[in-house]
CSV table of C-alpha atoms in Angstrom, one decimal:
chain,number,residue,atom,x,y,z
A,264,MET,CA,82.2,76.6,39.0
A,265,LYS,CA,83.8,80.0,40.0
A,266,LYS,CA,81.4,82.6,39.8
A,267,TRP,CA,81.6,86.5,39.1
A,268,SER,CA,79.2,89.2,38.2
A,269,VAL,CA,79.7,92.4,36.2
A,270,GLY,CA,78.7,96.1,37.4
A,271,LYS,CA,75.7,97.8,36.6
A,272,GLY,CA,77.3,99.9,33.8
A,273,VAL,CA,77.2,96.9,31.7
A,274,PHE,CA,73.4,96.4,32.4
A,275,LEU,CA,72.6,99.8,31.3
A,276,GLY,CA,74.3,99.2,28.1
A,277,ILE,CA,72.3,95.9,27.3
A,278,PHE,CA,69.5,97.6,28.0
A,279,LEU,CA,70.1,100.7,25.8
A,280,ILE,CA,71.2,98.1,22.9
A,281,ALA,CA,67.7,96.5,23.5
A,282,VAL,CA,65.6,99.5,23.0
A,283,ILE,CA,67.5,100.9,20.3
A,284,SER,CA,67.8,97.6,18.3
A,285,SER,CA,64.3,97.9,16.6
A,286,VAL,CA,65.3,98.9,13.2
A,287,GLY,CA,65.9,96.4,10.4
A,288,PHE,CA,65.7,93.4,12.2
A,289,GLY,CA,62.1,93.9,14.2
A,290,SER,CA,62.4,94.2,18.0
A,291,THR,CA,65.2,91.5,18.3
A,292,PRO,CA,67.9,91.7,15.9
A,293,PRO,CA,70.4,88.9,16.0
A,294,ARG,CA,73.4,89.7,18.7
A,295,VAL,CA,77.2,89.7,17.6
A,296,ILE,CA,79.8,88.8,19.8
A,297,PHE,CA,83.4,89.8,19.3
A,298,VAL,CA,86.8,90.5,20.8
A,299,ARG,CA,88.2,94.1,21.3
A,300,ASP,CA,91.7,94.2,22.5
A,301,THR,CA,91.6,91.3,25.0
A,302,ASP,CA,87.9,92.1,26.4
A,303,ILE,CA,84.5,90.3,24.8
A,304,TRP,CA,81.9,92.6,23.5
A,305,MET,CA,78.4,92.9,22.2
A,306,THR,CA,76.6,94.7,19.1
A,307,ASP,CA,74.1,93.4,16.9
A,308,LEU,CA,73.5,93.1,13.2
A,309,ASN,CA,72.3,96.7,12.9
A,310,GLY,CA,75.7,97.9,14.2
A,311,MET,CA,74.4,99.3,17.5
A,312,PRO,CA,77.1,100.6,19.8
A,313,PRO,CA,79.4,97.8,21.4
A,314,VAL,CA,78.6,96.8,25.0
A,315,LEU,CA,81.5,95.6,27.2
A,316,LEU,CA,80.7,91.9,28.4
A,317,VAL,CA,83.9,90.6,30.0
A,318,GLU,CA,87.2,91.2,30.6
A,319,GLU,CA,90.2,89.2,29.5
A,320,GLY,CA,88.5,86.7,27.2
A,321,PHE,CA,88.8,85.2,23.6
A,322,ASP,CA,87.2,82.8,21.1
A,323,PRO,CA,83.8,83.9,22.0
A,324,ASP,CA,80.6,81.8,20.7
A,325,ILE,CA,77.2,83.0,21.5
A,326,SER,CA,74.5,80.6,22.0
A,327,PRO,CA,72.0,80.0,19.1
A,328,ASP,CA,69.3,81.6,21.2
A,329,GLY,CA,71.7,84.7,21.9
A,330,THR,CA,71.4,84.4,25.8
A,331,GLN,CA,74.8,83.1,26.8
A,332,VAL,CA,78.7,83.5,25.7
A,333,ALA,CA,81.0,80.6,25.9
A,334,TYR,CA,84.7,81.6,25.7
A,335,THR,CA,88.3,80.8,26.6
A,336,ASP,CA,89.3,82.6,30.1
A,337,TYR,CA,93.0,83.3,30.3
A,338,ARG,CA,93.0,84.4,33.7
A,339,GLU,CA,94.3,81.3,35.0
A,340,GLY,CA,95.6,79.3,32.4
A,341,ARG,CA,93.2,78.7,29.5
A,342,LYS,CA,89.8,77.5,30.8
A,343,ILE,CA,86.5,77.3,29.2
A,344,ALA,CA,83.8,80.1,30.7
A,345,VAL,CA,80.3,80.6,30.1
A,346,TYR,CA,78.6,84.3,30.5
A,347,THR,CA,75.0,84.9,30.9
A,348,ILE,CA,74.2,88.1,29.2
A,349,GLU,CA,70.9,89.2,30.9
A,350,THR,CA,72.0,88.5,34.5
A,351,GLY,CA,75.8,89.3,34.1
A,352,GLU,CA,76.5,85.9,35.6
A,353,LEU,CA,80.1,84.4,34.7
A,354,GLN,CA,80.9,80.8,35.3
A,355,VAL,CA,84.4,79.3,34.5
A,356,ILE,CA,83.8,75.5,34.3
A,357,ASP,CA,86.5,74.0,36.8
A,358,THR,CA,85.1,70.3,36.2
A,359,ILE,CA,87.2,69.9,33.2
A,360,PRO,CA,90.9,68.3,34.1
A,361,GLY,CA,93.9,70.7,33.4
A,362,ASP,CA,93.9,74.1,32.8
A,363,ASN,CA,94.8,74.3,28.8
A,364,ASN,CA,91.6,74.2,26.9
A,365,TYR,CA,90.1,76.3,24.5
A,366,GLY,CA,87.9,77.5,21.8
A,367,PRO,CA,84.3,76.3,23.0
A,368,ARG,CA,81.7,76.1,20.1
A,369,TRP,CA,78.0,75.8,21.1
A,370,SER,CA,75.8,72.5,19.9
A,371,PRO,CA,72.8,73.7,17.6
A,372,ASP,CA,70.4,73.1,20.5
A,373,GLY,CA,72.4,74.8,23.2
A,374,SER,CA,72.8,71.8,25.3
A,375,ARG,CA,76.5,71.0,25.1
A,376,LEU,CA,79.8,72.8,24.2
A,377,LEU,CA,82.6,71.3,21.9
A,378,PHE,CA,86.1,72.4,22.5
A,379,ASN,CA,90.0,71.6,22.2
A,380,PHE,CA,91.3,69.6,25.2
A,381,TRP,CA,95.3,69.1,25.9
A,382,LYS,CA,95.5,65.4,26.5
A,383,GLU,CA,98.8,64.6,28.3
A,384,VAL,CA,99.9,61.0,28.1
A,385,GLY,CA,102.8,60.0,30.3
A,386,GLU,CA,105.9,62.6,30.8
A,387,TYR,CA,106.7,63.0,27.1
A,388,ARG,CA,103.6,62.8,24.9
A,389,SER,CA,100.8,65.4,24.6
A,390,TYR,CA,98.3,66.3,22.1
A,391,TRP,CA,95.1,68.1,21.1
A,392,VAL,CA,91.8,66.4,21.1
A,393,ILE,CA,88.2,67.3,21.4
A,394,ALA,CA,86.0,67.2,24.4
A,395,THR,CA,82.4,68.4,25.1
A,396,VAL,CA,81.0,69.4,28.5
A,397,ARG,CA,77.4,70.7,29.5
A,398,PRO,CA,77.3,74.8,30.0
A,399,ASP,CA,76.8,74.0,33.7
A,400,GLY,CA,80.0,72.1,33.8
A,401,SER,CA,78.7,68.7,34.0
A,402,ASP,CA,78.9,65.4,31.8
A,403,PHE,CA,82.5,66.4,30.8
A,404,THR,CA,83.6,63.5,27.7
A,405,LEU,CA,86.4,63.3,25.8
A,406,LEU,CA,85.3,62.2,22.5
A,407,THR,CA,88.7,61.2,21.0
A,408,GLU,CA,90.7,60.0,23.8
A,409,GLU,CA,91.8,57.0,22.0
A,410,TYR,CA,92.8,59.1,18.7
A,411,GLN,CA,96.5,59.4,18.8
A,412,GLU,CA,97.0,62.3,16.6
A,413,GLY,CA,96.5,66.2,17.2
A,414,LEU,CA,93.2,67.5,16.2
A,415,TYR,CA,92.2,71.1,15.6
A,416,SER,CA,89.1,73.3,14.4
A,417,PRO,CA,86.1,71.4,15.9
A,418,PHE,CA,82.9,72.2,14.9
A,419,TRP,CA,79.2,70.6,15.3
A,420,ALA,CA,77.3,68.9,12.4
A,421,HIS,CA,74.2,70.5,11.6
A,422,ASP,CA,71.9,68.0,13.6
A,423,GLY,CA,74.1,68.0,16.7
A,424,CYS,CA,74.5,64.4,16.6
A,425,SER,CA,78.4,64.2,15.4
A,426,VAL,CA,81.0,66.6,15.2
A,427,TYR,CA,83.9,67.6,12.9
A,428,ALA,CA,87.7,68.1,13.6
A,429,GLN,CA,90.9,68.4,11.3
A,430,ASP,CA,94.2,66.7,11.9
A,431,LEU,CA,95.9,69.1,9.0
A,432,HIS,CA,95.4,66.3,6.4
A,433,THR,CA,92.1,65.0,7.0
A,434,LEU,CA,88.5,66.3,8.0
A,435,TYR,CA,87.0,63.6,10.4
A,436,GLN,CA,83.5,63.2,11.6
A,437,PHE,CA,83.1,61.8,14.9
A,438,ASP,CA,79.8,60.6,16.2
A,439,LEU,CA,79.2,61.4,20.0
A,440,SER,CA,81.1,58.2,21.2
A,441,GLY,CA,84.2,59.2,19.6
A,442,LYS,CA,84.0,56.8,16.6
A,443,ILE,CA,84.8,58.1,13.2
A,444,VAL,CA,82.0,57.8,10.8
A,445,ARG,CA,83.0,59.5,8.0
A,446,SER,CA,86.4,61.6,6.8
A,447,HIS,CA,87.0,64.2,4.1
A,448,ASP,CA,90.4,64.3,2.4
A,449,LEU,CA,91.4,68.3,3.0
A,450,ASP,CA,93.1,68.1,-0.4
A,451,GLU,CA,89.9,67.9,-1.9
A,452,ILE,CA,88.3,70.9,0.1
A,453,MET,CA,91.4,73.2,0.1
A,454,GLU,CA,94.3,73.1,-2.0
A,455,THR,CA,96.8,74.4,0.5
A,456,GLY,CA,96.7,76.9,3.4
A,457,ILE,CA,95.5,74.5,6.0
A,458,SER,CA,96.6,75.1,9.8
A,459,SER,CA,95.7,74.5,13.1
A,460,ALA,CA,93.9,78.0,13.1
A,461,THR,CA,91.6,77.1,10.3
A,462,SER,CA,88.3,78.1,11.1
A,463,PHE,CA,85.1,76.3,10.1
A,464,SER,CA,81.4,77.2,10.0
A,465,LEU,CA,78.8,75.0,8.4
A,466,SER,CA,75.1,75.9,7.3
A,467,SER,CA,72.1,75.1,9.2
A,468,ASP,CA,71.4,72.1,6.4
A,469,GLY,CA,74.7,70.7,6.4
A,470,GLU,CA,75.5,71.3,2.8
A,471,LYS,CA,77.8,74.2,2.8
A,472,LEU,CA,80.8,74.8,4.6
A,473,LEU,CA,82.8,77.9,5.4
A,474,TYR,CA,85.9,78.0,6.0
A,475,ASP,CA,89.2,80.4,5.6
A,476,ARG,CA,92.8,79.4,4.3
A,477,LEU,CA,96.1,81.2,3.3
A,478,VAL,CA,96.4,82.0,-0.3
A,479,ASP,CA,99.3,82.9,-2.2
A,480,ASP,CA,98.0,85.0,-5.2
A,481,PRO,CA,99.5,87.9,-7.0
A,482,GLU,CA,96.4,89.8,-6.5
A,483,ASP,CA,96.6,89.8,-3.0
A,484,LEU,CA,100.1,90.8,-2.8
A,485,TRP,CA,99.1,94.2,-3.2
A,486,GLY,CA,102.7,95.7,-4.1
A,487,MET,CA,103.6,95.9,-0.5
A,488,PRO,CA,107.2,94.5,-0.1
A,489,TRP,CA,107.0,94.5,3.7
A,490,MET,CA,103.8,92.2,3.6
A,491,HIS,CA,105.6,89.0,4.1
A,492,GLU,CA,103.1,86.8,4.8
A,493,PRO,CA,100.3,85.6,2.3
A,494,ALA,CA,96.9,87.0,2.6
A,495,THR,CA,93.8,84.7,4.3
A,496,ALA,CA,90.8,84.3,2.0
A,497,VAL,CA,87.6,82.8,2.7
A,498,PHE,CA,85.8,79.9,0.6
A,499,ILE,CA,82.7,78.0,0.7
A,500,TYR,CA,82.7,74.4,0.1
A,501,ASP,CA,79.6,72.4,-1.3
A,502,MET,CA,79.6,69.1,0.7
A,503,GLU,CA,77.6,67.5,-1.9
A,504,LYS,CA,79.3,68.7,-5.2
A,505,ARG,CA,82.5,68.6,-3.5
A,506,ALA,CA,83.2,72.2,-4.9
A,507,ALA,CA,85.1,75.1,-3.6
A,508,GLU,CA,84.6,78.7,-4.3
A,509,ARG,CA,86.3,81.9,-3.0
A,510,ILE,CA,84.1,84.2,-1.6
A,511,SER,CA,86.3,86.9,-0.4
A,512,PRO,CA,87.6,89.3,-3.2
A,513,PRO,CA,90.9,89.8,-4.3
A,514,GLY,CA,92.5,92.9,-2.0
A,515,THR,CA,91.1,91.6,1.1
A,516,SER,CA,92.7,89.4,3.8
A,517,PHE,CA,89.4,88.0,5.8
A,518,ILE,CA,89.5,85.4,8.5
A,519,HIS,CA,86.9,83.6,10.8
A,520,PRO,CA,83.9,83.2,8.6
A,521,VAL,CA,80.7,82.9,10.3
A,522,TRP,CA,77.2,82.4,9.2
A,523,VAL,CA,74.4,84.9,10.0
A,524,PRO,CA,70.5,84.2,10.3
A,525,GLY,CA,69.3,83.3,6.6
A,526,GLU,CA,72.7,82.5,5.7
A,527,GLU,CA,72.6,84.7,3.0
A,528,GLU,CA,75.4,86.9,4.5
A,529,VAL,CA,78.5,85.9,6.6
A,530,LEU,CA,80.8,87.9,9.0
A,531,VAL,CA,84.6,87.7,9.0
A,532,TYR,CA,87.2,89.8,10.2
A,533,GLY,CA,90.3,91.3,8.5
A,534,PHE,CA,91.4,94.1,6.3
A,535,THR,CA,91.1,95.4,2.8
A,536,GLU,CA,94.0,97.0,0.7
A,537,LYS,CA,92.8,100.2,1.5
A,538,ASP,CA,93.2,99.4,5.3
A,539,LEU,CA,97.1,98.8,5.1
A,540,PRO,CA,99.3,101.6,6.6
A,541,LYS,CA,101.7,103.3,4.3
A,542,ASP,CA,104.5,102.9,7.2
A,543,SER,CA,105.3,99.0,7.8
A,544,ASP,CA,105.9,100.2,11.4
A,545,ASP,CA,102.3,101.1,11.9
A,546,GLU,CA,100.0,98.2,12.9
A,547,ILE,CA,97.1,96.9,10.5
A,548,PRO,CA,93.5,97.6,11.7
A,549,PHE,CA,91.5,94.5,12.0
A,550,HIS,CA,87.7,95.1,11.3
A,551,ILE,CA,84.6,92.9,11.4
A,552,TYR,CA,82.8,93.0,7.9
A,553,ARG,CA,79.3,92.1,6.9
A,554,HIS,CA,79.8,90.2,3.7
A,555,ASN,CA,77.0,89.6,1.2
A,556,LEU,CA,77.1,86.3,-1.0
A,557,SER,CA,74.8,87.6,-3.5
A,558,ASP,CA,76.3,90.9,-4.7
A,559,GLN,CA,79.8,90.4,-2.7
A,560,SER,CA,79.5,93.7,-1.0
A,561,PHE,CA,80.7,94.1,2.4
A,562,ILE,CA,80.6,96.7,4.7
A,563,VAL,CA,82.2,97.6,8.2
A,564,LEU,CA,80.2,96.2,11.2
A,565,VAL,CA,82.6,96.6,13.7
A,566,GLU,CA,85.8,98.7,13.6
A,567,ASN,CA,88.7,97.4,15.8
A,568,GLY,CA,87.2,93.9,16.2
A,569,ILE,CA,88.1,90.3,15.7
A,570,GLN,CA,86.6,86.9,16.3
A,571,PRO,CA,82.8,87.6,15.5
A,572,SER,CA,80.1,85.1,16.4
A,573,CYS,CA,76.3,85.8,15.6
A,574,ALA,CA,73.1,84.3,17.2
A,575,MET,CA,71.0,82.1,14.9
A,576,LYS,CA,67.7,82.6,16.4
């Protein structure tokens, strides 16, 4: 393991957040981790002033208990790293072969990390598979070594006893030995718009699946001729009823949905029609929104932020 520490300013910021965060959620509101520019920051569901945690990191995922952040470290290739919030200790896991791994996801009990692993087979064959490792770097395991197709978007089952991943056609459920135990035709879940970057978030009871996909709806074009790419919308798929429902309204382009505690709200990032600049040369601002599923309202939680992750305890 490579280890680094952070400066005193970070600890002061974390202390201030802990003191201020007594409104709305009691003494410990759920922490929210996100990316701003190329760095990883922390706020909470009360919207406290963000605190810088880690420089040069992407794909953050906060542990269920809110004490650690797993992410992709880009300083020497792409490697899985774990940051401990209270101590500032940063560990880049160097027990994983290669230097092209990304997107860690915590198991529900916080004991393992699931991530994308670049599998090289001979000189001319390579593809994405999924793997797990413990946060301390031990017990690295390739779950789908024998699966000869690229797999993407891995996430845990609600009980932590199996995992999911998709190959652009099928959503597979693997047990922890890598055996396929169930599969879902992605055409049943989403009509179109699947990609290797599609993000999934499963509810704690395993019944509802959040995901994003591209949409090509006239209501989402907004009359902007320079907006050549389609919008991205967020959906909920009922695993038992096998029915999908769009939850993001027209006039928004949201991505990367994640559940928050209680699962009556989700966090997403993206932009709304009113965020679009008048000049096509200007950048579109991305914000993190807190989206209420009951009344379909959404508010900005973090300006200039992407890739949110929320502690569930």
